[in-house]
Coordinates of C-alpha atoms and ligand atoms in Angstrom, one line a residue:
M1 CA 11.0 -28.0 7.7
K2 CA 9.2 -28.5 4.4
G3 CA 8.9 -25.6 1.9
V4 CA 8.1 -25.0 -1.8
G5 CA 10.7 -23.2 -3.7
V6 CA 12.5 -22.6 -7.0
V7 CA 16.1 -23.2 -7.8
P8 CA 16.6 -20.7 -10.7
T9 CA 20.1 -21.9 -11.6
R10 CA 18.7 -25.3 -12.3
R11 CA 15.3 -24.0 -13.5
E12 CA 13.6 -26.3 -11.0
L13 CA 10.5 -26.2 -8.8
A14 CA 11.2 -28.3 -5.7
L15 CA 10.1 -29.3 -2.3
I16 CA 12.9 -27.8 -0.2
D17 CA 14.2 -28.8 3.2
H18 CA 14.5 -25.4 4.8
P19 CA 15.9 -24.8 8.4
E20 CA 13.3 -23.8 10.9
P21 CA 13.8 -20.1 11.8
V22 CA 14.4 -18.8 15.3
L23 CA 13.7 -15.4 16.8
A24 CA 16.7 -13.1 16.4
G25 CA 15.4 -9.8 17.8
D26 CA 13.2 -8.4 20.5
Y27 CA 10.6 -7.2 18.0
Q28 CA 10.4 -10.4 16.1
I29 CA 7.6 -12.9 16.0
K30 CA 7.6 -16.6 15.0
V31 CA 4.6 -17.5 12.9
K32 CA 3.2 -20.9 12.0
T33 CA 1.9 -20.7 8.4
L34 CA -1.7 -21.7 8.0
E35 CA -2.5 -20.8 4.4
V36 CA -0.8 -19.4 1.4
G37 CA -2.5 -18.2 -1.8
V38 CA -1.2 -19.0 -5.2
C39 CA -1.2 -16.3 -7.8
G40 CA 0.0 -15.3 -11.2
T41 CA 3.2 -13.9 -9.7
D42 CA 4.1 -17.3 -8.2
R43 CA 3.3 -19.1 -11.5
E44 CA 5.5 -16.6 -13.4
I45 CA 8.4 -17.2 -11.0
C46 CA 8.0 -20.9 -11.8
T47 CA 8.7 -20.0 -15.5
F48 CA 11.9 -18.4 -14.2
A49 CA 11.0 -15.0 -15.7
Y50 CA 12.0 -13.4 -12.4
G51 CA 12.4 -14.5 -8.7
R52 CA 15.7 -14.1 -7.0
P53 CA 17.0 -16.1 -4.0
P54 CA 18.4 -14.4 -0.9
A55 CA 22.1 -13.7 -1.1
G56 CA 24.0 -17.0 -0.4
D57 CA 21.0 -19.3 -1.1
E58 CA 20.5 -21.3 -4.2
Y59 CA 16.8 -21.4 -3.8
L60 CA 13.9 -19.0 -3.2
L61 CA 10.9 -20.2 -1.1
L62 CA 7.7 -19.0 -2.8
G63 CA 4.6 -17.5 -1.4
H64 CA 3.6 -13.9 -0.6
E65 CA -0.2 -14.2 0.2
C66 CA -0.2 -15.6 3.6
L67 CA -2.2 -16.1 6.8
G68 CA -0.4 -17.4 9.9
E69 CA -0.7 -17.9 13.6
V70 CA 1.7 -16.4 16.2
V71 CA 3.6 -19.1 18.1
E72 CA 6.4 -17.1 19.8
T73 CA 7.0 -13.4 20.4
G74 CA 10.2 -11.5 21.1
A75 CA 10.8 -9.7 24.5
K76 CA 9.5 -6.3 23.3
V77 CA 6.5 -7.4 21.2
S78 CA 3.3 -6.0 22.5
G79 CA -0.3 -6.4 21.3
L80 CA 0.3 -9.8 19.8
K81 CA 0.5 -13.2 21.6
A82 CA 0.7 -16.9 20.7
G83 CA -2.5 -18.0 19.0
D84 CA -3.3 -14.7 17.4
L85 CA -3.8 -14.7 13.6
V86 CA -1.6 -12.4 11.4
V87 CA -1.1 -11.5 7.8
P88 CA 2.4 -10.5 6.7
S89 CA 3.2 -7.8 4.1
V90 CA 5.5 -8.5 1.2
R91 CA 7.9 -5.7 0.4
R92 CA 10.9 -4.7 2.6
P93 CA 12.7 -1.3 2.4
C94 CA 15.9 -0.6 0.4
P95 CA 19.1 0.2 2.3
E96 CA 19.6 3.6 0.8
P97 CA 19.6 6.2 3.6
T98 CA 18.2 9.0 1.4
C99 CA 15.2 6.9 0.1
R100 CA 12.5 8.8 2.0
P101 CA 9.6 6.5 1.2
C102 CA 11.6 3.5 2.5
R103 CA 12.8 5.4 5.6
E104 CA 9.2 6.3 6.3
G105 CA 7.9 2.7 6.0
R106 CA 6.4 3.3 2.5
Q107 CA 8.6 1.0 0.6
D108 CA 5.7 0.5 -1.8
F109 CA 6.9 3.9 -3.2
C110 CA 10.6 3.0 -3.0
R111 CA 12.6 5.4 -5.2
T112 CA 15.7 3.2 -5.7
W113 CA 14.0 0.0 -6.6
D114 CA 16.5 -1.8 -4.4
F115 CA 13.7 -3.1 -2.2
T116 CA 13.3 -6.8 -1.5
E117 CA 10.1 -8.8 -1.5
R118 CA 9.2 -12.0 0.4
G119 CA 8.7 -14.9 -1.9
I120 CA 9.7 -12.8 -5.0
N121 CA 12.9 -10.9 -4.7
Q122 CA 15.9 -11.8 -2.4
R123 CA 13.8 -12.9 0.6
H124 CA 12.2 -16.3 1.3
G125 CA 8.4 -16.5 1.0
F126 CA 5.8 -18.1 3.2
M127 CA 5.2 -21.5 1.5
T128 CA 6.8 -23.2 4.5
E129 CA 5.8 -24.4 7.9
Y130 CA 7.1 -21.5 10.0
F131 CA 8.6 -18.0 9.4
V132 CA 10.0 -15.2 11.5
E133 CA 9.0 -11.6 10.9
E134 CA 9.3 -8.2 12.5
Q135 CA 6.1 -7.2 14.2
S136 CA 5.9 -4.0 12.1
Y137 CA 5.3 -6.2 9.0
L138 CA 2.5 -8.2 10.5
T139 CA -1.2 -7.1 10.6
P140 CA -3.5 -8.7 13.2
V141 CA -6.5 -10.6 12.0
P142 CA -9.7 -11.3 14.0
A143 CA -10.4 -15.0 14.5
S144 CA -13.7 -14.5 12.6
L145 CA -11.7 -14.0 9.4
R146 CA -9.8 -17.3 9.6
E147 CA -11.4 -18.5 6.3
L148 CA -10.9 -15.3 4.3
A149 CA -7.8 -13.5 5.5
V150 CA -5.5 -15.3 3.0
M151 CA -7.0 -12.9 0.5
A152 CA -5.9 -9.8 2.4
E153 CA -2.7 -9.3 0.4
P154 CA -4.4 -9.2 -3.0
L155 CA -7.1 -6.9 -1.6
T156 CA -4.4 -4.4 -0.5
I157 CA -3.9 -3.6 -4.2
A158 CA -7.5 -2.3 -4.3
E159 CA -7.2 -0.6 -1.0
K160 CA -4.1 1.4 -2.0
G161 CA -5.6 2.0 -5.5
M162 CA -8.8 3.5 -3.9
T163 CA -6.8 5.6 -1.4
Q164 CA -4.9 7.1 -4.3
A165 CA -8.1 7.5 -6.4
W166 CA -9.8 9.5 -3.6
Q167 CA -6.7 11.6 -3.1
V168 CA -6.8 12.5 -6.8
Q169 CA -10.5 13.0 -6.9
K170 CA -10.4 15.5 -4.1
R171 CA -10.0 17.9 -7.0
L172 CA -13.7 17.3 -7.7
T173 CA -14.6 19.3 -4.6
W174 CA -18.4 19.1 -5.3
E175 CA -18.5 15.3 -5.2
H176 CA -18.3 12.6 -2.5
P177 CA -19.7 14.4 0.5
N178 CA -20.7 10.9 1.8
T179 CA -23.1 12.5 4.2
D180 CA -25.9 10.1 3.3
G181 CA -24.0 7.0 4.4
L182 CA -24.2 5.5 0.9
G183 CA -20.5 5.7 0.3
R184 CA -18.2 8.1 -1.4
G185 CA -18.8 6.4 -4.7
H186 CA -22.6 6.7 -4.6
G187 CA -23.9 8.1 -7.8
L188 CA -20.7 7.2 -9.7
N189 CA -20.0 4.4 -12.2
A190 CA -17.0 2.1 -12.0
V191 CA -15.9 -0.5 -14.6
V192 CA -13.7 -3.4 -13.4
L193 CA -11.8 -4.9 -16.2
G194 CA -11.2 -8.6 -15.6
A195 CA -12.9 -11.0 -13.2
G196 CA -9.9 -12.8 -11.7
P197 CA -9.2 -12.5 -8.0
I198 CA -7.8 -9.0 -8.3
G199 CA -10.8 -7.8 -10.3
L200 CA -13.5 -9.5 -8.1
L201 CA -11.9 -8.2 -4.9
G202 CA -11.7 -4.8 -6.5
A203 CA -15.4 -5.0 -7.5
M204 CA -16.3 -5.8 -3.9
K205 CA -14.3 -2.8 -2.6
L206 CA -16.0 -0.6 -5.1
R207 CA -19.5 -1.8 -4.2
L208 CA -18.6 -1.2 -0.5
E209 CA -17.7 2.4 -1.5
G210 CA -21.2 2.8 -3.1
F211 CA -20.2 2.7 -6.8
K212 CA -22.5 1.2 -9.4
V213 CA -20.1 -1.5 -10.7
F214 CA -19.8 -3.1 -14.1
V215 CA -17.4 -6.1 -14.3
Y216 CA -16.2 -6.2 -17.9
S217 CA -14.4 -9.5 -18.6
R218 CA -13.7 -12.0 -21.3
S219 CA -15.9 -15.1 -20.8
P220 CA -19.6 -14.8 -21.8
K221 CA -22.3 -15.5 -19.2
P222 CA -23.2 -17.9 -17.7
N223 CA -20.0 -18.5 -15.8
F224 CA -19.1 -18.7 -12.1
K225 CA -17.1 -15.5 -12.0
A226 CA -20.1 -13.6 -13.5
D227 CA -22.3 -15.2 -10.8
I228 CA -20.1 -13.9 -8.1
A229 CA -20.0 -10.4 -9.6
E230 CA -23.8 -10.3 -9.9
S231 CA -24.3 -11.7 -6.4
I232 CA -22.6 -8.6 -5.0
G233 CA -24.8 -6.3 -7.0
A234 CA -22.4 -5.7 -9.9
K235 CA -23.4 -6.1 -13.6
Y236 CA -21.3 -8.6 -15.5
I237 CA -20.7 -7.9 -19.2
S238 CA -18.5 -10.0 -21.6
S239 CA -16.0 -8.3 -23.8
K240 CA -16.7 -10.9 -26.4
E241 CA -20.2 -9.6 -26.7
V242 CA -20.0 -5.9 -26.0
T243 CA -17.3 -3.5 -27.4
P244 CA -15.9 -0.7 -25.2
E245 CA -18.1 1.8 -27.0
Q246 CA -21.2 -0.2 -26.4
L247 CA -20.1 -0.6 -22.8
A248 CA -19.8 3.1 -22.4
Q249 CA -23.3 3.6 -23.8
K250 CA -24.7 1.1 -21.3
V251 CA -22.8 2.6 -18.3
G252 CA -23.0 6.4 -18.9
N253 CA -20.1 8.4 -17.8
I254 CA -17.3 6.0 -16.7
D255 CA -16.0 7.7 -13.6
L256 CA -13.5 5.0 -12.7
V257 CA -11.8 2.0 -14.3
Y258 CA -10.2 -0.6 -12.1
E259 CA -8.0 -2.5 -14.5
A260 CA -7.3 -6.1 -13.4
V261 CA -6.6 -7.9 -16.7
G262 CA -2.9 -7.5 -17.2
E263 CA -3.2 -7.2 -21.0
G264 CA -1.9 -3.9 -22.6
H265 CA -4.1 -3.9 -25.7
V266 CA -7.4 -4.6 -23.8
S267 CA -6.5 -2.0 -21.1
F268 CA -5.7 0.8 -23.5
D269 CA -8.7 0.0 -25.7
L270 CA -10.9 0.5 -22.6
M271 CA -9.1 3.7 -21.7
R272 CA -10.6 5.3 -24.8
V273 CA -14.1 5.3 -23.2
L274 CA -13.0 6.5 -19.7
G275 CA -15.4 9.4 -18.9
I276 CA -15.2 13.0 -18.1
N277 CA -13.1 13.7 -15.0
G278 CA -12.5 9.9 -14.8
I279 CA -9.7 8.1 -13.1
Y280 CA -8.1 4.9 -14.4
I281 CA -6.4 2.6 -11.9
F282 CA -3.9 0.1 -13.3
T283 CA -3.1 -3.1 -11.4
G284 CA -1.9 -5.3 -14.2
I285 CA 1.7 -6.4 -14.7
P286 CA 1.8 -7.8 -18.2
A287 CA 4.8 -9.8 -19.4
E288 CA 6.6 -7.6 -21.9
K289 CA 5.8 -8.2 -25.5
G290 CA 6.4 -6.3 -28.7
P291 CA 4.9 -2.9 -29.4
I292 CA 1.1 -2.7 -29.9
P293 CA -0.9 -0.1 -31.8
V294 CA -3.0 2.2 -29.6
F295 CA -5.2 5.2 -30.4
A296 CA -2.6 7.5 -29.0
D297 CA -4.1 10.8 -30.3
N298 CA -7.5 9.9 -29.1
L299 CA -6.3 8.9 -25.7
M300 CA -4.2 12.0 -25.3
R301 CA -7.0 14.3 -26.3
N302 CA -9.3 12.6 -23.8
I303 CA -6.8 12.8 -21.0
T304 CA -6.4 16.5 -21.6
L305 CA -9.9 17.6 -22.5
K306 CA -11.7 15.3 -20.0
N307 CA -9.4 16.0 -17.0
Q308 CA -8.5 12.3 -16.7
A309 CA -6.0 10.8 -14.3
I310 CA -4.1 7.5 -14.4
V311 CA -2.6 5.8 -11.3
G312 CA -0.9 2.5 -10.7
T313 CA -1.1 0.5 -7.5
V314 CA 1.4 -2.0 -6.2
N315 CA 1.0 -3.3 -2.6
A316 CA 1.0 -1.7 0.0
S317 CA 1.3 0.2 3.2
P318 CA 0.4 -1.1 6.7
D319 CA -2.7 1.1 6.5
S320 CA -3.8 -0.7 3.3
F321 CA -3.3 -4.1 5.1
A322 CA -5.4 -2.9 8.0
E323 CA -8.1 -1.6 5.6
A324 CA -8.1 -4.9 3.7
I325 CA -8.7 -6.9 7.0
H326 CA -11.4 -4.4 7.9
D327 CA -13.1 -4.7 4.5
L328 CA -12.9 -8.5 4.4
G329 CA -15.0 -8.3 7.5
E330 CA -17.5 -6.1 5.7
F331 CA -17.6 -8.4 2.7
Q332 CA -18.3 -11.3 5.0
K333 CA -21.2 -9.4 6.5
R334 CA -22.7 -8.3 3.2
W335 CA -21.9 -11.2 0.8
P336 CA -20.8 -14.2 2.9
N337 CA -21.3 -16.7 0.1
A338 CA -19.7 -14.6 -2.7
V339 CA -16.6 -13.8 -0.7
K340 CA -16.2 -17.4 0.3
A341 CA -16.6 -18.5 -3.3
L342 CA -13.5 -16.6 -4.3
I343 CA -11.5 -19.4 -2.8
T344 CA -11.7 -22.2 -5.3
G345 CA -9.9 -24.8 -3.3
R346 CA -7.7 -25.6 -0.4
H347 CA -5.0 -28.0 -1.1
T348 CA -2.1 -29.8 0.6
I349 CA 1.5 -29.1 -0.2
D350 CA 1.5 -32.2 -2.4
A351 CA -0.6 -30.2 -5.0
H352 CA 2.1 -27.5 -5.3
R353 CA 3.4 -28.6 -8.7
E354 CA -0.1 -28.8 -10.3
L355 CA -1.1 -25.4 -8.8
L356 CA 2.1 -23.6 -9.8
T357 CA 2.8 -25.1 -13.2
G358 CA -0.5 -26.8 -14.3
R359 CA -3.4 -25.1 -16.0
A360 CA -4.8 -22.2 -14.0
T361 CA -8.2 -23.0 -12.8
G362 CA -10.9 -21.3 -10.6
I363 CA -10.2 -18.0 -8.9
K364 CA -8.0 -18.3 -5.8
N365 CA -6.3 -21.6 -4.9
V366 CA -4.7 -21.9 -1.5
I367 CA -2.1 -24.3 0.0
R368 CA -2.9 -25.3 3.5
F369 CA 0.0 -25.9 6.0
G370 CA -0.2 -27.5 9.4
Ligands
NAP1 N1 -0.4 -4.5 -8.7 C1 0.0 -5.6 -8.0 O1 0.6 -5.5 -6.9 C2 -0.5 -6.9 -8.5 C3 -0.4 -8.0 -7.6 C4 -0.9 -9.2 -8.1 C5 -1.3 -9.3 -9.4 N2 -1.3 -8.2 -10.2 C6 -1.8 -8.3 -11.6 O2 -3.2 -8.1 -11.7 C7 -3.6 -8.7 -12.9 C8 -4.9 -9.5 -12.6 O3 -4.5 -10.6 -11.8 P1 -5.5 -11.8 -11.5 O4 -4.7 -12.8 -10.7 O5 -6.8 -11.4 -11.1 O6 -5.5 -12.4 -13.0 P2 -6.4 -13.6 -13.7 O7 -6.8 -14.6 -12.7 O8 -5.5 -14.0 -14.9 O9 -7.7 -12.9 -14.3 C9 -7.7 -12.1 -15.4 C10 -9.1 -11.8 -15.8 O10 -9.1 -11.0 -17.0 C11 -9.9 -11.6 -17.9 N3 -9.4 -11.3 -19.3 C12 -8.4 -11.9 -19.9 N4 -8.2 -11.4 -21.1 C13 -9.3 -10.6 -21.3 C14 -9.7 -9.8 -22.4 N5 -9.0 -9.8 -23.6 N6 -10.8 -9.0 -22.3 C15 -11.5 -9.0 -21.1 N7 -11.1 -9.7 -20.0 C16 -10.0 -10.5 -20.1 C17 -10.0 -13.0 -17.6 O11 -11.2 -13.6 -18.2 P3 -11.6 -15.1 -18.1 O12 -12.3 -15.2 -16.7 O13 -12.5 -15.3 -19.2 O14 -10.4 -15.9 -18.1 C18 -9.9 -13.1 -16.1 O15 -11.2 -12.9 -15.6 C19 -2.5 -9.4 -13.5 O16 -1.9 -8.7 -14.5 C20 -1.5 -9.6 -12.3 O17 -0.1 -9.6 -12.8 C21 -0.9 -7.0 -9.8
ZN2 ZN1 -0.1 -12.5 -5.4
ZN3 ZN1 13.8 2.6 -1.1

């Protein structure tokens, strides 16, 4: 069976001949891979910055953003059958008996950091023809989302981020009654920093929640990312043309920032204009560089005096996967063209080298299997 993987000891990206997996438990499911999204994480693994093969293997199969089709089910699987579409999650629990998050199925909050991740850390990924997975790590997908569900995994980052944001903002007991059906974010302003796949999916989630959304990203208009942002009712503003202070003047109180840029200096510069009682959600995972100057006193005063909160989000619980599938369905109803346009291209496995090591282009590129 063909797969795309890295061999870190030889610093090689290669097409790998990987054995076809077989069911080894009653709750396992064999899945035929349909599509796998390529993201910055995969590209970084191809620079050998991280990415660790499973014990005993020389290679690591890549791919963690996947849509597949069930082909075979273990004896005790219920609720899924051959032909059903599924999306797998990525992170698997650590073995430490006292790690409560892992023992409760919340390895996204693992306390030991001995978790493993499919396609990233000590477990093979999904860039191959078939894989076997426990049912508990698969989320069912309706057939109507066949063209979109490969984006479920990156959307879970926004789902988890917003779940946490609402938990924190429960402190604002006078807000978000959501009795008018306009969404919990109605009347509030959100800024999304960055218009890549993470940012644009986050912007869609925030629009669904009723926020007024401003996408603040690098390239000036006109550009295709700005077009997508504006077609979902967000306003696109270029950071080349508008400073954070000018942005804050245009927006009014910035109630929420969804950071999706992965650059420390830009992110902390925007944090200076986070509003009163605001919440700042970090998604970015920058490569570590040297120290950078930040307006530390200013930030600290604001965080204290303006009751600000900062949370990070890394994917994600089964609930976030289910919410992502639900919300992709909502995006499809509201903005069918915009959500489809997030997928720049669907490619065969032959394009893997260009997609993983060539110049990054478009928004979300997908490798099609089968
Ligand atoms: N938390 C998690 O679990 C998780 C999972 C996956 C990814 N991530 C992280 O999420 C971040 C975003 O990912 P992505 O795939 O959406 O990234 P991406 O495709 O690289 O998009 C980044 C966006 O930020 C914009 N940008 C870059 N520099 C900027 C600047 N100086 N000022 C304003 N905008 C700027 C880019 O603008 P242009 O359009 O002009 O290029 C682009 O729109 C990354 O750090 C990634 O590592 C996190
Ligand atoms: Zn990814
Ligand atoms: Zn753990």
